[in-house]
Amino acid sequence: MNQVTRGISERVSKMRSPKFGVISEVRKYIEGVADVINLGYGEPDFETPSHIKEAGKRAIDEGHTHYILPVEGLTSLREAIAEKLSRENSIDVDPHGEVLVISGVQEGINVTLQTLINLGDEVILPDPYYYADPLGVVLAGGVPVYTRLEEGRDFRINPEDVKAKITDKTKAIFFISPNCPTGSVFKKEDLEEIAQIAVDQNIYIITDEIYEKLVYDGEKHVSIASLPGMKDRTISMFGLSKAYAMTGWRVGYLTANRELVKNMLEVHSQLVLCTSSIAQYAALAALTLPQDSVEEMRREYEKRRDIIVGGLNQLGFKVKSPRGSFYAYANISGFGISSVELAKRLARDARVLCYPGTAFTFDESGEKYIRFAYTKSTDELRTAIERMKELVKTL
Ligand code: PLP
């Protein structure tokens, strides 16, 4: 062991995901290059709506620049969250004890896993995954167990496979719907089956519902916690980063049973003390003022999805129109080239940044896919398609 790595904990050493390195490999090709169309990371290009920004500025001017008590979040914000959860998600919660305001879903993932996981506990995760989920499991001392999201099932969770992966060490099933990176939306029937498994096996469900508002073609997002008997065994996480274009504010929320929230509070306070006071006032405005800007952005993403999906299919990629989030997970098997190689070529020769599927899978199954985030304007997406057209001719 060399001097430099000697002091690093085993948990953190295990976190070094070799797969995540493939993104840096691809990004190298755009360093210092002007005019790159970045369809890589999931960062909305919209501004935070002005009434939300104003609420943040007002919070500063009115002196809300201190630690915020209670640690679980501003009471008025928790009350607004409880109303929203009842109205939109059919989850009835007590804002005093069953809601925690978090510094983004990213923090929620770690608060949840640190609170639940004992050394060696298994967490079933759909693969492809959001990189932070398996890393969060490992950091908490747990073991990720993967269930594949198959293209043939439109990348929806497969309850039969989940059932087959359960062991006496399984502590939770943790999924994202609408999904990152595939754009799928799990159907109510899928969730009912997963709920039944959780009840039969007495395990927790953890959900990341950060893309709940970004659904298309009249699709409806269903929260598994709203199904009978599920509220007390589900930790449901929600974000403002995507739907309200608030990635930099670092705010989100979760709901779970009273006992869990009480214990999560200890972890939350240990990690961040409390969520930013300014962000909490902005979040209050986001949740309580008119939602027109969310709907405008959603419609714009839907238009963008149609452009990117139509364009990619014409170029020889294979991708069904995803019904949620803002990702297209395109099958590239027709090109006879690995996903990393194709992503590198797209970055270097077409100045289009996208991420290889292997960044989202624990094995080589991601080789067949590339993820495009349609978080750029319709004009930029058309330009990206034009540039890629030239490149795919050379393959
Ligand atoms: N969960 C998923 C599935 C994401 O794609 C992201 C960001 O890309 C996050 C969580 C992070 O969310 P937040 O900004 O609320 O921490």
Tab-separated table of C-alpha atoms in Angstrom, residues 68-343:
chain	number	residue	atom	x	y	z
A	68	ILE	CA	-32.647	27.228	10.759
A	69	LEU	CA	-34.641	25.534	13.494
A	70	PRO	CA	-36.137	23.044	13.809
A	71	VAL	CA	-33.409	20.971	12.171
A	72	GLU	CA	-36.032	19.025	10.183
A	73	GLY	CA	-36.898	22.218	8.312
A	74	LEU	CA	-38.945	25.388	8.462
A	75	THR	CA	-42.395	24.587	9.888
A	76	SER	CA	-44.248	26.485	7.132
A	77	LEU	CA	-42.245	24.587	4.492
A	78	ARG	CA	-42.960	21.200	6.078
A	79	GLU	CA	-46.653	22.105	6.202
A	80	ALA	CA	-46.574	23.072	2.513
A	81	ILE	CA	-44.805	19.780	1.731
A	82	ALA	CA	-47.455	17.784	3.604
A	83	GLU	CA	-50.214	19.566	1.653
A	84	LYS	CA	-48.434	18.901	-1.632
A	85	LEU	CA	-47.885	15.223	-0.770
A	86	SER	CA	-51.563	14.809	0.058
A	87	ARG	CA	-52.805	16.725	-3.008
A	88	GLU	CA	-50.410	15.413	-5.654
A	89	ASN	CA	-49.060	12.117	-4.363
A	90	SER	CA	-51.989	10.832	-2.256
A	91	ILE	CA	-49.622	10.372	0.688
A	92	ASP	CA	-51.086	11.735	3.923
A	93	VAL	CA	-48.341	12.690	6.322
A	94	ASP	CA	-47.971	14.640	9.533
A	95	PRO	CA	-45.679	17.600	8.823
A	96	HIS	CA	-44.613	17.436	12.478
A	97	GLY	CA	-42.561	14.257	12.563
A	98	GLU	CA	-42.947	12.576	9.168
A	99	VAL	CA	-41.244	15.130	6.901
A	100	LEU	CA	-37.587	16.071	6.637
A	101	VAL	CA	-36.239	18.919	4.506
A	102	ILE	CA	-32.940	17.811	2.968
A	103	SER	CA	-30.096	19.451	1.071
A	104	GLY	CA	-31.136	17.801	-2.171
A	105	VAL	CA	-32.090	14.196	-2.888
A	106	GLN	CA	-28.364	13.444	-2.963
A	107	GLU	CA	-28.247	14.092	0.774
A	108	GLY	CA	-31.518	12.196	1.228
A	109	ILE	CA	-29.994	9.098	-0.387
A	110	ASN	CA	-27.172	9.108	2.120
A	111	VAL	CA	-29.278	10.054	5.145
A	112	THR	CA	-31.640	7.183	4.317
A	113	LEU	CA	-28.958	4.578	3.709
A	114	GLN	CA	-26.856	5.605	6.714
A	115	THR	CA	-29.960	5.337	8.890
A	116	LEU	CA	-31.095	1.931	7.616
A	117	ILE	CA	-28.102	-0.140	6.612
A	118	ASN	CA	-26.086	-2.487	8.792
A	119	LEU	CA	-22.796	-3.974	7.607
A	120	GLY	CA	-23.545	-6.555	4.914
A	121	ASP	CA	-27.212	-5.606	4.409
A	122	GLU	CA	-28.306	-5.940	0.801
A	123	VAL	CA	-30.176	-3.269	-1.149
A	124	ILE	CA	-31.814	-4.210	-4.437
A	125	LEU	CA	-31.173	-1.553	-7.079
A	126	PRO	CA	-32.324	-1.403	-10.698
A	127	ASP	CA	-29.455	-1.356	-13.177
A	128	PRO	CA	-28.776	0.875	-15.063
A	129	TYR	CA	-28.667	3.151	-12.009
A	130	TYR	CA	-27.982	6.695	-10.859
A	131	TYR	CA	-24.322	6.521	-9.830
A	132	ALA	CA	-24.934	7.787	-6.275
A	133	ASP	CA	-27.225	4.913	-5.329
A	134	PRO	CA	-24.780	1.977	-5.310
A	135	LEU	CA	-22.043	4.257	-3.967
A	136	GLY	CA	-24.365	5.340	-1.135
A	137	VAL	CA	-25.080	1.692	-0.309
A	138	VAL	CA	-21.342	0.904	-0.223
A	139	LEU	CA	-20.563	3.977	1.889
A	140	ALA	CA	-23.152	2.793	4.408
A	141	GLY	CA	-21.472	-0.655	4.577
A	142	GLY	CA	-24.152	-2.387	2.520
A	143	VAL	CA	-24.064	-4.490	-0.627
A	144	PRO	CA	-25.855	-3.432	-3.844
A	145	VAL	CA	-27.725	-6.277	-5.555
A	146	TYR	CA	-28.826	-5.456	-9.074
A	147	THR	CA	-32.034	-6.108	-10.964
A	148	ARG	CA	-31.774	-5.321	-14.654
A	149	LEU	CA	-34.108	-2.842	-16.362
A	150	GLU	CA	-34.591	-4.561	-19.706
A	151	GLU	CA	-35.189	-2.625	-22.923
A	152	GLY	CA	-37.805	-5.265	-23.826
A	153	ARG	CA	-39.857	-4.147	-20.807
A	154	ASP	CA	-39.395	-0.486	-21.734
A	155	PHE	CA	-36.838	-0.309	-18.901
A	156	ARG	CA	-39.546	-0.843	-16.262
A	157	ILE	CA	-38.725	-2.722	-13.082
A	158	ASN	CA	-39.336	-6.489	-13.277
A	159	PRO	CA	-41.028	-7.644	-10.044
A	160	GLU	CA	-40.300	-11.323	-10.804
A	161	ASP	CA	-36.590	-10.608	-10.983
A	162	VAL	CA	-36.727	-8.463	-7.848
A	163	LYS	CA	-38.371	-11.362	-6.020
A	164	ALA	CA	-35.633	-13.716	-7.206
A	165	LYS	CA	-32.967	-11.388	-5.788
A	166	ILE	CA	-34.378	-11.316	-2.236
A	167	THR	CA	-32.269	-13.030	0.450
A	168	ASP	CA	-32.414	-12.980	4.241
A	169	LYS	CA	-29.996	-10.036	4.075
A	170	THR	CA	-32.239	-7.843	1.900
A	171	LYS	CA	-33.072	-4.629	3.743
A	172	ALA	CA	-34.643	-2.533	1.004
A	173	ILE	CA	-35.580	-2.144	-2.631
A	174	PHE	CA	-34.481	1.275	-3.899
A	175	PHE	CA	-35.733	2.585	-7.227
A	176	ILE	CA	-36.127	5.771	-9.262
A	177	SER	CA	-39.311	6.465	-11.216
A	178	PRO	CA	-39.538	8.376	-13.519
A	179	ASN	CA	-36.196	6.810	-14.150
A	180	CYS	CA	-32.665	8.059	-14.579
A	181	PRO	CA	-30.918	7.128	-16.856
A	182	THR	CA	-33.565	5.365	-18.996
A	183	GLY	CA	-36.535	7.771	-18.952
A	184	SER	CA	-38.972	4.957	-18.113
A	185	VAL	CA	-41.969	5.420	-15.828
A	186	PHE	CA	-42.890	2.396	-13.711
A	187	LYS	CA	-46.543	1.425	-14.062
A	188	LYS	CA	-48.955	1.212	-11.150
A	189	GLU	CA	-49.190	-2.575	-11.683
A	190	ASP	CA	-45.385	-2.875	-11.369
A	191	LEU	CA	-45.503	-0.896	-8.141
A	192	GLU	CA	-48.356	-2.981	-6.761
A	193	GLU	CA	-46.297	-6.123	-7.277
A	194	ILE	CA	-43.209	-4.556	-5.716
A	195	ALA	CA	-45.348	-3.399	-2.772
A	196	GLN	CA	-46.620	-6.940	-2.257
A	197	ILE	CA	-43.052	-8.265	-2.225
A	198	ALA	CA	-42.052	-5.640	0.355
A	199	VAL	CA	-44.985	-6.593	2.596
A	200	ASP	CA	-44.425	-10.354	2.226
A	201	GLN	CA	-40.694	-10.072	2.903
A	202	ASN	CA	-40.989	-7.274	5.477
A	203	ILE	CA	-38.487	-4.983	3.773
A	204	TYR	CA	-38.309	-1.253	3.129
A	205	ILE	CA	-38.900	0.577	-0.116
A	206	ILE	CA	-36.789	3.637	-0.892
A	207	THR	CA	-37.924	5.804	-3.804
A	208	ASP	CA	-36.287	8.682	-5.609
A	209	GLU	CA	-39.157	10.632	-7.186
A	210	ILE	CA	-37.112	13.661	-8.226
A	211	TYR	CA	-38.511	13.487	-11.789
A	212	GLU	CA	-42.155	13.079	-10.703
A	213	LYS	CA	-43.311	16.205	-12.554
A	214	LEU	CA	-41.462	15.461	-15.782
A	215	VAL	CA	-43.844	12.976	-17.397
A	216	TYR	CA	-45.148	13.025	-20.961
A	217	ASP	CA	-47.904	11.687	-23.221
A	218	GLY	CA	-50.420	12.016	-20.382
A	219	GLU	CA	-48.399	9.566	-18.246
A	220	LYS	CA	-49.189	9.698	-14.533
A	221	HIS	CA	-46.598	9.361	-11.819
A	222	VAL	CA	-47.615	7.035	-8.983
A	223	SER	CA	-45.971	7.145	-5.561
A	224	ILE	CA	-45.636	3.649	-4.109
A	225	ALA	CA	-46.188	5.091	-0.597
A	226	SER	CA	-49.779	5.873	-1.642
A	227	LEU	CA	-50.589	2.168	-2.112
A	228	PRO	CA	-52.393	0.418	0.760
A	229	GLY	CA	-50.122	-0.499	3.663
A	230	MET	CA	-47.033	1.077	2.108
A	231	LYS	CA	-46.695	4.441	3.818
A	232	ASP	CA	-44.901	3.167	6.900
A	233	ARG	CA	-42.391	1.019	5.056
A	234	THR	CA	-41.506	3.546	2.347
A	235	ILE	CA	-38.979	6.349	2.365
A	236	SER	CA	-40.075	8.670	-0.452
A	237	MET	CA	-37.639	11.343	-1.633
A	238	PHE	CA	-38.562	14.377	-3.718
A	239	GLY	CA	-36.496	17.174	-5.190
A	240	LEU	CA	-36.835	20.679	-6.514
A	241	SER	CA	-33.642	20.592	-8.591
A	242	LYS	CA	-35.138	19.312	-11.828
A	243	ALA	CA	-38.777	20.456	-12.090
A	244	TYR	CA	-38.061	23.940	-10.698
A	245	ALA	CA	-34.570	24.267	-12.237
A	246	MET	CA	-33.070	24.660	-8.761
A	247	THR	CA	-30.004	22.398	-8.884
A	248	GLY	CA	-27.771	25.000	-7.252
A	249	TRP	CA	-30.084	25.740	-4.325
A	250	ARG	CA	-29.570	22.294	-2.764
A	251	VAL	CA	-32.986	21.582	-1.368
A	252	GLY	CA	-35.432	18.688	-1.415
A	253	TYR	CA	-37.549	16.708	1.041
A	254	LEU	CA	-38.428	13.226	2.127
A	255	THR	CA	-41.172	11.519	4.032
A	256	ALA	CA	-40.984	8.349	6.099
A	257	ASN	CA	-42.501	6.973	9.284
A	258	ARG	CA	-42.032	8.916	12.526
A	259	GLU	CA	-39.443	6.550	14.014
A	260	LEU	CA	-37.323	6.651	10.863
A	261	VAL	CA	-37.522	10.432	10.519
A	262	LYS	CA	-36.516	10.820	14.188
A	263	ASN	CA	-33.369	8.790	13.505
A	264	MET	CA	-32.706	10.350	10.106
A	265	LEU	CA	-32.662	13.723	11.837
A	266	GLU	CA	-29.558	12.655	13.737
A	267	VAL	CA	-27.768	11.776	10.492
A	268	HIS	CA	-29.002	14.884	8.689
A	269	SER	CA	-27.826	17.122	11.494
A	270	GLN	CA	-24.505	15.262	11.561
A	271	LEU	CA	-23.990	15.735	7.814
A	272	VAL	CA	-25.235	19.274	7.178
A	273	LEU	CA	-26.666	20.599	10.494
A	274	CYS	CA	-29.631	21.981	8.594
A	275	THR	CA	-30.578	22.748	5.016
A	276	SER	CA	-29.756	26.272	3.807
A	277	SER	CA	-32.226	28.808	5.261
A	278	ILE	CA	-32.307	30.791	2.013
A	279	ALA	CA	-33.023	27.682	-0.062
A	280	GLN	CA	-35.846	26.711	2.298
A	281	TYR	CA	-37.612	30.061	1.792
A	282	ALA	CA	-37.163	29.684	-1.957
A	283	ALA	CA	-38.566	26.135	-1.754
A	284	LEU	CA	-41.601	27.450	0.138
A	285	ALA	CA	-42.285	29.851	-2.736
A	286	ALA	CA	-41.730	27.071	-5.276
A	287	LEU	CA	-44.283	24.773	-3.650
A	288	THR	CA	-46.935	27.323	-2.721
A	289	LEU	CA	-46.988	29.831	-5.613
A	290	PRO	CA	-48.538	29.077	-9.054
A	291	GLN	CA	-46.997	26.142	-10.892
A	292	ASP	CA	-47.222	27.571	-14.452
A	293	SER	CA	-43.451	27.677	-14.939
A	294	VAL	CA	-43.154	23.974	-14.087
A	295	GLU	CA	-45.735	23.120	-16.716
A	296	GLU	CA	-44.042	25.406	-19.287
A	297	MET	CA	-40.702	23.677	-18.732
A	298	ARG	CA	-42.342	20.239	-18.848
A	299	ARG	CA	-43.946	21.059	-22.217
A	300	GLU	CA	-40.632	22.303	-23.527
A	301	TYR	CA	-38.899	19.075	-22.445
A	302	GLU	CA	-41.614	17.099	-24.223
A	303	LYS	CA	-40.902	18.989	-27.479
A	304	ARG	CA	-37.189	18.443	-27.014
A	305	ARG	CA	-37.724	14.750	-26.378
A	306	ASP	CA	-39.561	14.428	-29.685
A	307	ILE	CA	-36.724	16.160	-31.549
A	308	ILE	CA	-33.920	14.121	-30.016
A	309	VAL	CA	-35.755	10.798	-30.208
A	310	GLY	CA	-36.875	11.399	-33.808
A	311	GLY	CA	-33.380	12.533	-34.811
A	312	LEU	CA	-31.554	9.671	-33.101
A	313	ASN	CA	-33.788	7.040	-34.687
A	314	GLN	CA	-33.145	8.554	-38.127
A	315	LEU	CA	-29.409	8.321	-37.516
A	316	GLY	CA	-29.541	4.603	-36.704
A	317	PHE	CA	-29.786	4.724	-32.923
A	318	LYS	CA	-32.723	2.766	-31.524
A	319	VAL	CA	-34.772	4.524	-28.877
A	320	LYS	CA	-38.449	4.380	-27.939
A	321	SER	CA	-39.973	7.645	-26.831
A	322	PRO	CA	-39.274	7.791	-23.075
A	323	ARG	CA	-42.244	8.861	-20.976
A	324	GLY	CA	-40.448	10.581	-18.138
A	325	SER	CA	-37.404	12.509	-16.800
A	326	PHE	CA	-35.236	14.190	-19.454
A	327	TYR	CA	-33.060	11.355	-20.680
A	328	ALA	CA	-33.049	9.247	-23.811
A	329	TYR	CA	-31.179	5.964	-23.322
A	330	ALA	CA	-30.428	4.998	-26.882
A	331	ASN	CA	-29.440	1.556	-28.136
A	332	ILE	CA	-26.289	1.791	-30.277
A	333	SER	CA	-25.827	-1.876	-31.233
A	334	GLY	CA	-26.422	-0.986	-34.899
A	335	PHE	CA	-23.098	0.871	-35.059
A	336	GLY	CA	-20.845	-2.032	-34.015
A	337	ILE	CA	-18.755	0.160	-31.714
A	338	SER	CA	-18.523	0.272	-27.909
A	339	SER	CA	-20.428	2.904	-25.986
A	340	VAL	CA	-17.270	4.551	-24.662
A	341	GLU	CA	-15.729	4.655	-28.140
A	342	LEU	CA	-18.870	6.133	-29.664
A	343	ALA	CA	-19.214	8.712	-26.867
